[in-house]
Amino acid sequence: MNILITGGTGFVGQPLLKMLTKSNHNVLAIARKEIPIYDSIKTLTCDLSTLTKINDQLIDFQPEIILHLAWQGIPDFSFNMSNKNLSDSINFFNWIFEKTKCKKIIISGSCFEYGRKRGACSELDPVNIDNYFAWAKHSLNNYLSLRCAEKDIILNWFRIFYIYGPGQREGSLIPSLIKSISKKEIPMIKTPMNKNDFIYVEDVAKVIAKAADSDLKSGIYNLGSGYSTSVYEICRTVEKQLLDNDAISKKVLDNAGQTETVNFWADMKKTNNALNIIVDTSLEVNIKKQIESIIERSA
């Protein structure tokens, strides 16, 4: 199969590209920044708003499967940035529908589409859009659901929960905890007892890669660990790895209290059954990998 991946240098895109080097597919990756050089993967540097520069290459390649991960500006969730990403994505897929014979589209959606604060999130739950980022993602899903049904194209929409791992943005929770605790500083956390569903970035890439190789029916699929973990527990895990104690984590809890306002997670039954896959949920092992990656990059 000819696979086109957008966002090839993104957080999920990089480990996914590495996995696809071991596949039998022909892979073309596009990204705004320079893409790592792999012998088995063709690469193009551009973004979704400048696709006219590579139209001829895309027509020649004729993608059969598209893995759409590109989304500019995160963590800018403003209307302007969200609307730009929505418009760029719609224009991109309109071109794909017109110029190629695409058979399957796999897209990274967001758990924010649920708008839930508590409990398990099921694909059958109604959405509750309360921010522009979720609005843009959900609007793209609605639009593509209609167009793909018209053209008999498979659409797999993965609502991804809280991704972590090597390559994560520095301002995200776990990298900021690693930075503070390595300096023996107390992180500024207002709600340490809030719980979210944390999933390792390589697990996300594995599921998407398997979906590309599977006869997965069109629809929405959750992509998380299947359970929630408090920010306090994440803090403790980082501290145990770095300092082998939990004195700083206890101070975080003492400073902020034990009020919990958020506790939600992915119901993974549909995804696990459809792909026959179980996500590795070892936070301790994976946070250790993330710490080692940060230390290696700073050496």
Short mmCIF file of N, CA, C and O in Angstrom, two decimals, residues 200-289:
data_model
loop_
_atom_site.label_atom_id
_atom_site.label_comp_id
_atom_site.label_asym_id
_atom_site.label_seq_id
_atom_site.Cartn_x
_atom_site.Cartn_y
_atom_site.Cartn_z
N TYR A 200 1.39 6.18 26.50
CA TYR A 200 2.74 6.36 25.99
C TYR A 200 2.72 6.57 24.48
O TYR A 200 1.96 5.92 23.76
N VAL A 201 3.56 7.48 24.00
CA VAL A 201 3.54 7.87 22.60
C VAL A 201 3.80 6.70 21.65
O VAL A 201 3.19 6.60 20.57
N GLU A 202 4.68 5.78 22.04
CA GLU A 202 4.95 4.63 21.17
C GLU A 202 3.75 3.68 21.09
O GLU A 202 3.55 3.01 20.07
N ASP A 203 2.96 3.64 22.16
CA ASP A 203 1.73 2.84 22.13
C ASP A 203 0.73 3.44 21.16
O ASP A 203 0.03 2.71 20.43
N VAL A 204 0.65 4.77 21.13
CA VAL A 204 -0.22 5.44 20.17
C VAL A 204 0.21 5.11 18.75
O VAL A 204 -0.60 4.76 17.88
N ALA A 205 1.52 5.20 18.50
CA ALA A 205 2.05 4.91 17.17
C ALA A 205 1.78 3.46 16.77
O ALA A 205 1.43 3.18 15.61
N LYS A 206 1.92 2.53 17.72
CA LYS A 206 1.67 1.11 17.43
C LYS A 206 0.23 0.88 17.01
O LYS A 206 -0.05 0.11 16.07
N VAL A 207 -0.71 1.50 17.72
CA VAL A 207 -2.13 1.31 17.40
C VAL A 207 -2.44 1.87 16.01
O VAL A 207 -3.14 1.23 15.22
N ILE A 208 -1.92 3.06 15.71
CA ILE A 208 -2.17 3.66 14.40
C ILE A 208 -1.55 2.81 13.29
O ILE A 208 -2.17 2.58 12.24
N ALA A 209 -0.34 2.32 13.51
CA ALA A 209 0.31 1.46 12.52
C ALA A 209 -0.49 0.18 12.30
O ALA A 209 -0.64 -0.28 11.16
N LYS A 210 -1.01 -0.39 13.39
CA LYS A 210 -1.80 -1.62 13.24
C LYS A 210 -3.12 -1.34 12.53
O LYS A 210 -3.59 -2.16 11.73
N ALA A 211 -3.71 -0.18 12.81
CA ALA A 211 -4.96 0.18 12.14
C ALA A 211 -4.75 0.30 10.63
O ALA A 211 -5.64 -0.05 9.84
N ALA A 212 -3.57 0.78 10.23
CA ALA A 212 -3.28 0.92 8.80
C ALA A 212 -3.23 -0.45 8.12
O ALA A 212 -3.54 -0.58 6.93
N ASP A 213 -2.87 -1.48 8.87
CA ASP A 213 -2.74 -2.83 8.33
C ASP A 213 -3.99 -3.68 8.55
O ASP A 213 -4.01 -4.85 8.16
N SER A 214 -5.02 -3.11 9.19
CA SER A 214 -6.20 -3.89 9.58
C SER A 214 -7.42 -3.50 8.76
O SER A 214 -7.49 -2.39 8.22
N ASP A 215 -8.38 -4.40 8.71
CA ASP A 215 -9.67 -4.11 8.08
C ASP A 215 -10.60 -3.50 9.13
O ASP A 215 -11.66 -4.06 9.44
N LEU A 216 -10.20 -2.36 9.64
CA LEU A 216 -10.95 -1.71 10.71
C LEU A 216 -12.11 -0.94 10.10
O LEU A 216 -11.94 -0.15 9.17
N LYS A 217 -13.31 -1.17 10.62
CA LYS A 217 -14.49 -0.49 10.11
C LYS A 217 -14.44 1.00 10.40
O LYS A 217 -13.82 1.44 11.37
N SER A 218 -15.10 1.77 9.57
CA SER A 218 -15.20 3.21 9.81
C SER A 218 -15.83 3.47 11.18
O SER A 218 -16.72 2.74 11.61
N GLY A 219 -15.34 4.51 11.84
CA GLY A 219 -15.93 4.86 13.13
C GLY A 219 -14.93 5.55 14.04
O GLY A 219 -13.77 5.79 13.67
N ILE A 220 -15.41 5.85 15.23
CA ILE A 220 -14.61 6.49 16.27
C ILE A 220 -14.03 5.41 17.18
O ILE A 220 -14.74 4.46 17.55
N TYR A 221 -12.76 5.54 17.52
CA TYR A 221 -12.08 4.59 18.39
C TYR A 221 -11.28 5.35 19.45
O TYR A 221 -10.54 6.27 19.12
N ASN A 222 -11.46 4.95 20.71
CA ASN A 222 -10.67 5.54 21.78
C ASN A 222 -9.23 5.03 21.74
O ASN A 222 -8.97 3.89 21.35
N LEU A 223 -8.31 5.89 22.19
CA LEU A 223 -6.92 5.48 22.26
C LEU A 223 -6.32 6.06 23.55
O LEU A 223 -5.88 7.21 23.61
N GLY A 224 -6.37 5.24 24.59
CA GLY A 224 -5.83 5.62 25.89
C GLY A 224 -5.32 4.37 26.59
O GLY A 224 -5.25 3.29 26.01
N SER A 225 -4.98 4.50 27.86
CA SER A 225 -4.51 3.35 28.63
C SER A 225 -5.68 2.54 29.18
O SER A 225 -5.55 1.36 29.47
N GLY A 226 -6.82 3.22 29.35
CA GLY A 226 -7.99 2.55 29.91
C GLY A 226 -8.15 2.77 31.40
O GLY A 226 -9.06 2.21 32.02
N TYR A 227 -7.28 3.58 31.99
CA TYR A 227 -7.44 3.91 33.41
C TYR A 227 -6.86 5.29 33.67
O TYR A 227 -6.11 5.84 32.85
N SER A 228 -7.23 5.89 34.80
CA SER A 228 -6.77 7.25 35.12
C SER A 228 -5.69 7.21 36.19
O SER A 228 -5.67 6.32 37.04
N THR A 229 -4.82 8.19 36.14
CA THR A 229 -3.73 8.33 37.10
C THR A 229 -3.67 9.78 37.54
O THR A 229 -3.77 10.70 36.71
N SER A 230 -3.49 10.00 38.84
CA SER A 230 -3.46 11.38 39.35
C SER A 230 -2.13 12.05 39.00
O SER A 230 -1.10 11.39 38.82
N VAL A 231 -2.17 13.36 38.93
CA VAL A 231 -0.96 14.15 38.72
C VAL A 231 0.03 13.89 39.86
O VAL A 231 1.24 13.82 39.65
N TYR A 232 -0.51 13.72 41.06
CA TYR A 232 0.35 13.42 42.22
C TYR A 232 1.11 12.11 42.01
O TYR A 232 2.32 12.03 42.30
N GLU A 233 0.44 11.08 41.51
CA GLU A 233 1.12 9.80 41.26
C GLU A 233 2.17 9.93 40.17
O GLU A 233 3.23 9.30 40.24
N ILE A 234 1.88 10.74 39.17
CA ILE A 234 2.88 11.00 38.13
C ILE A 234 4.10 11.69 38.75
O ILE A 234 5.25 11.33 38.48
N CYS A 235 3.83 12.67 39.60
CA CYS A 235 4.90 13.40 40.29
C CYS A 235 5.75 12.45 41.13
O CYS A 235 6.99 12.49 41.10
N ARG A 236 5.09 11.57 41.86
CA ARG A 236 5.81 10.59 42.69
C ARG A 236 6.67 9.66 41.85
O ARG A 236 7.81 9.33 42.20
N THR A 237 6.13 9.23 40.72
CA THR A 237 6.87 8.32 39.84
C THR A 237 8.12 9.00 39.29
O THR A 237 9.21 8.40 39.26
N VAL A 238 7.98 10.25 38.87
CA VAL A 238 9.15 11.00 38.38
C VAL A 238 10.18 11.16 39.49
O VAL A 238 11.38 10.94 39.28
N GLU A 239 9.71 11.51 40.69
CA GLU A 239 10.64 11.74 41.80
C GLU A 239 11.35 10.45 42.21
O GLU A 239 12.55 10.47 42.53
N LYS A 240 10.63 9.35 42.22
CA LYS A 240 11.27 8.07 42.57
C LYS A 240 12.37 7.71 41.58
O LYS A 240 13.41 7.17 41.95
N GLN A 241 12.12 8.02 40.31
CA GLN A 241 13.11 7.74 39.28
C GLN A 241 14.34 8.64 39.42
O GLN A 241 15.48 8.17 39.26
N LEU A 242 14.12 9.91 39.74
CA LEU A 242 15.22 10.87 39.77
C LEU A 242 15.94 10.91 41.11
O LEU A 242 17.18 10.99 41.16
N LEU A 243 15.19 10.87 42.23
CA LEU A 243 15.77 11.10 43.55
C LEU A 243 15.58 9.93 44.51
O LEU A 243 16.10 9.97 45.64
N ASP A 244 14.80 8.94 44.09
CA ASP A 244 14.53 7.76 44.91
C ASP A 244 13.88 8.10 46.25
O ASP A 244 14.16 7.49 47.28
N ASN A 245 13.02 9.10 46.26
CA ASN A 245 12.19 9.39 47.44
C ASN A 245 10.93 10.11 46.98
O ASN A 245 10.71 10.26 45.78
N ASP A 246 10.08 10.54 47.90
CA ASP A 246 8.86 11.24 47.52
C ASP A 246 8.62 12.48 48.38
O ASP A 246 7.48 12.92 48.54
N ALA A 247 9.70 13.07 48.89
CA ALA A 247 9.57 14.24 49.77
C ALA A 247 8.98 15.43 49.03
O ALA A 247 8.11 16.15 49.56
N ILE A 248 9.42 15.67 47.81
CA ILE A 248 8.91 16.80 47.04
C ILE A 248 7.44 16.59 46.70
O ILE A 248 6.62 17.52 46.80
N SER A 249 7.09 15.37 46.33
CA SER A 249 5.69 15.07 45.97
C SER A 249 4.77 15.31 47.16
O SER A 249 3.65 15.81 47.01
N LYS A 250 5.21 14.94 48.35
CA LYS A 250 4.40 15.16 49.56
C LYS A 250 4.19 16.65 49.80
O LYS A 250 3.12 17.09 50.22
N LYS A 251 5.22 17.46 49.52
CA LYS A 251 5.08 18.91 49.68
C LYS A 251 4.11 19.49 48.66
O LYS A 251 3.35 20.42 48.97
N VAL A 252 4.13 18.93 47.44
CA VAL A 252 3.17 19.35 46.41
C VAL A 252 1.75 19.12 46.91
O VAL A 252 0.88 19.99 46.80
N LEU A 253 1.52 17.96 47.51
CA LEU A 253 0.20 17.61 48.03
C LEU A 253 -0.18 18.49 49.21
O LEU A 253 -1.31 18.97 49.31
N ASP A 254 0.76 18.75 50.08
CA ASP A 254 0.50 19.60 51.25
C ASP A 254 0.17 21.02 50.82
O ASP A 254 -0.71 21.67 51.40
N ASN A 255 0.85 21.51 49.79
CA ASN A 255 0.64 22.89 49.33
C ASN A 255 -0.71 23.08 48.64
O ASN A 255 -1.33 24.14 48.74
N ALA A 256 -1.17 22.04 47.93
CA ALA A 256 -2.36 22.20 47.09
C ALA A 256 -3.60 21.51 47.64
O ALA A 256 -4.71 21.80 47.21
N GLY A 257 -3.43 20.57 48.57
CA GLY A 257 -4.59 19.87 49.09
C GLY A 257 -4.99 18.68 48.25
O GLY A 257 -4.34 18.35 47.26
N GLN A 258 -6.09 18.02 48.63
CA GLN A 258 -6.47 16.78 47.99
C GLN A 258 -7.81 16.86 47.27
O GLN A 258 -8.53 15.87 47.14
N THR A 259 -8.17 18.04 46.78
CA THR A 259 -9.41 18.20 46.04
C THR A 259 -9.26 17.63 44.63
O THR A 259 -8.30 17.91 43.94
N GLU A 260 -10.23 16.81 44.24
CA GLU A 260 -10.24 16.23 42.89
C GLU A 260 -11.42 16.78 42.11
O GLU A 260 -12.56 16.67 42.54
N THR A 261 -11.15 17.41 40.97
CA THR A 261 -12.22 17.96 40.14
C THR A 261 -12.31 17.26 38.78
O THR A 261 -13.31 17.42 38.08
N VAL A 262 -11.27 16.50 38.43
CA VAL A 262 -11.23 15.81 37.13
C VAL A 262 -10.78 14.36 37.35
O VAL A 262 -9.79 14.12 38.05
N ASN A 263 -11.50 13.42 36.74
CA ASN A 263 -11.11 12.02 36.80
C ASN A 263 -11.83 11.26 35.69
O ASN A 263 -12.93 10.76 35.87
N PHE A 264 -11.22 11.21 34.50
CA PHE A 264 -11.85 10.50 33.39
C PHE A 264 -10.81 9.66 32.64
O PHE A 264 -9.62 9.90 32.75
N TRP A 265 -11.30 8.66 31.89
CA TRP A 265 -10.41 7.74 31.21
C TRP A 265 -11.11 7.14 30.00
O TRP A 265 -12.33 7.27 29.84
N ALA A 266 -10.34 6.48 29.15
CA ALA A 266 -10.88 5.87 27.93
C ALA A 266 -11.46 4.50 28.21
O ALA A 266 -10.82 3.66 28.85
N ASP A 267 -12.67 4.25 27.73
CA ASP A 267 -13.20 2.90 27.67
C ASP A 267 -12.58 2.29 26.41
O ASP A 267 -12.88 2.68 25.28
N MET A 268 -11.72 1.30 26.59
CA MET A 268 -10.92 0.76 25.47
C MET A 268 -11.49 -0.53 24.88
O MET A 268 -10.84 -1.16 24.04
N LYS A 269 -12.67 -0.94 25.31
CA LYS A 269 -13.19 -2.24 24.84
C LYS A 269 -13.33 -2.29 23.31
O LYS A 269 -12.94 -3.27 22.68
N LYS A 270 -13.89 -1.25 22.72
CA LYS A 270 -14.11 -1.26 21.27
C LYS A 270 -12.79 -1.35 20.52
O LYS A 270 -12.65 -2.17 19.59
N THR A 271 -11.83 -0.54 20.90
CA THR A 271 -10.53 -0.53 20.20
C THR A 271 -9.79 -1.84 20.40
O THR A 271 -9.25 -2.42 19.44
N ASN A 272 -9.76 -2.33 21.64
CA ASN A 272 -9.05 -3.58 21.93
C ASN A 272 -9.65 -4.76 21.16
O ASN A 272 -8.93 -5.59 20.61
N ASN A 273 -10.97 -4.82 21.12
CA ASN A 273 -11.64 -5.91 20.42
C ASN A 273 -11.43 -5.82 18.91
O ASN A 273 -11.22 -6.84 18.24
N ALA A 274 -11.50 -4.60 18.38
CA ALA A 274 -11.40 -4.44 16.93
C ALA A 274 -10.00 -4.73 16.41
O ALA A 274 -9.83 -5.27 15.31
N LEU A 275 -8.98 -4.37 17.20
CA LEU A 275 -7.60 -4.53 16.74
C LEU A 275 -6.87 -5.67 17.43
O LEU A 275 -5.71 -5.95 17.10
N ASN A 276 -7.54 -6.31 18.40
CA ASN A 276 -6.90 -7.39 19.15
C ASN A 276 -5.56 -6.94 19.71
O ASN A 276 -4.51 -7.59 19.51
N ILE A 277 -5.57 -5.80 20.39
CA ILE A 277 -4.34 -5.21 20.89
C ILE A 277 -4.56 -4.71 22.32
O ILE A 277 -5.63 -4.21 22.65
N ILE A 278 -3.56 -4.88 23.15
CA ILE A 278 -3.59 -4.36 24.52
C ILE A 278 -2.46 -3.35 24.65
O ILE A 278 -1.31 -3.66 24.36
N VAL A 279 -2.80 -2.14 25.07
CA VAL A 279 -1.81 -1.08 25.20
C VAL A 279 -0.96 -1.32 26.45
O VAL A 279 -1.48 -1.65 27.51
N ASP A 280 0.36 -1.15 26.32
CA ASP A 280 1.26 -1.25 27.47
C ASP A 280 1.03 -0.03 28.36
O ASP A 280 1.20 1.10 27.93
N THR A 281 0.67 -0.28 29.61
CA THR A 281 0.31 0.83 30.50
C THR A 281 1.31 1.03 31.65
O THR A 281 0.97 1.57 32.69
N SER A 282 2.56 0.57 31.48
CA SER A 282 3.55 0.69 32.55
C SER A 282 4.11 2.10 32.63
O SER A 282 5.08 2.46 31.96
N LEU A 283 3.45 2.93 33.45
CA LEU A 283 3.89 4.31 33.60
C LEU A 283 5.33 4.39 34.11
O LEU A 283 6.13 5.20 33.64
N GLU A 284 5.66 3.57 35.09
CA GLU A 284 7.00 3.63 35.69
C GLU A 284 8.09 3.37 34.65
O GLU A 284 9.07 4.12 34.57
N VAL A 285 7.91 2.32 33.86
CA VAL A 285 8.90 1.99 32.83
C VAL A 285 8.97 3.08 31.78
O VAL A 285 10.07 3.50 31.36
N ASN A 286 7.82 3.57 31.33
CA ASN A 286 7.81 4.54 30.25
C ASN A 286 8.28 5.92 30.68
O ASN A 286 8.91 6.65 29.89
N ILE A 287 7.98 6.32 31.91
CA ILE A 287 8.50 7.60 32.41
C ILE A 287 10.02 7.52 32.54
O ILE A 287 10.74 8.49 32.27
N LYS A 288 10.54 6.36 32.92
CA LYS A 288 11.99 6.17 32.97
C LYS A 288 12.60 6.39 31.59
O LYS A 288 13.63 7.06 31.44
N LYS A 289 11.95 5.87 30.55
CA LYS A 289 12.42 6.08 29.18
C LYS A 289 12.41 7.56 28.82
O LYS A 289 13.33 8.06 28.16
#
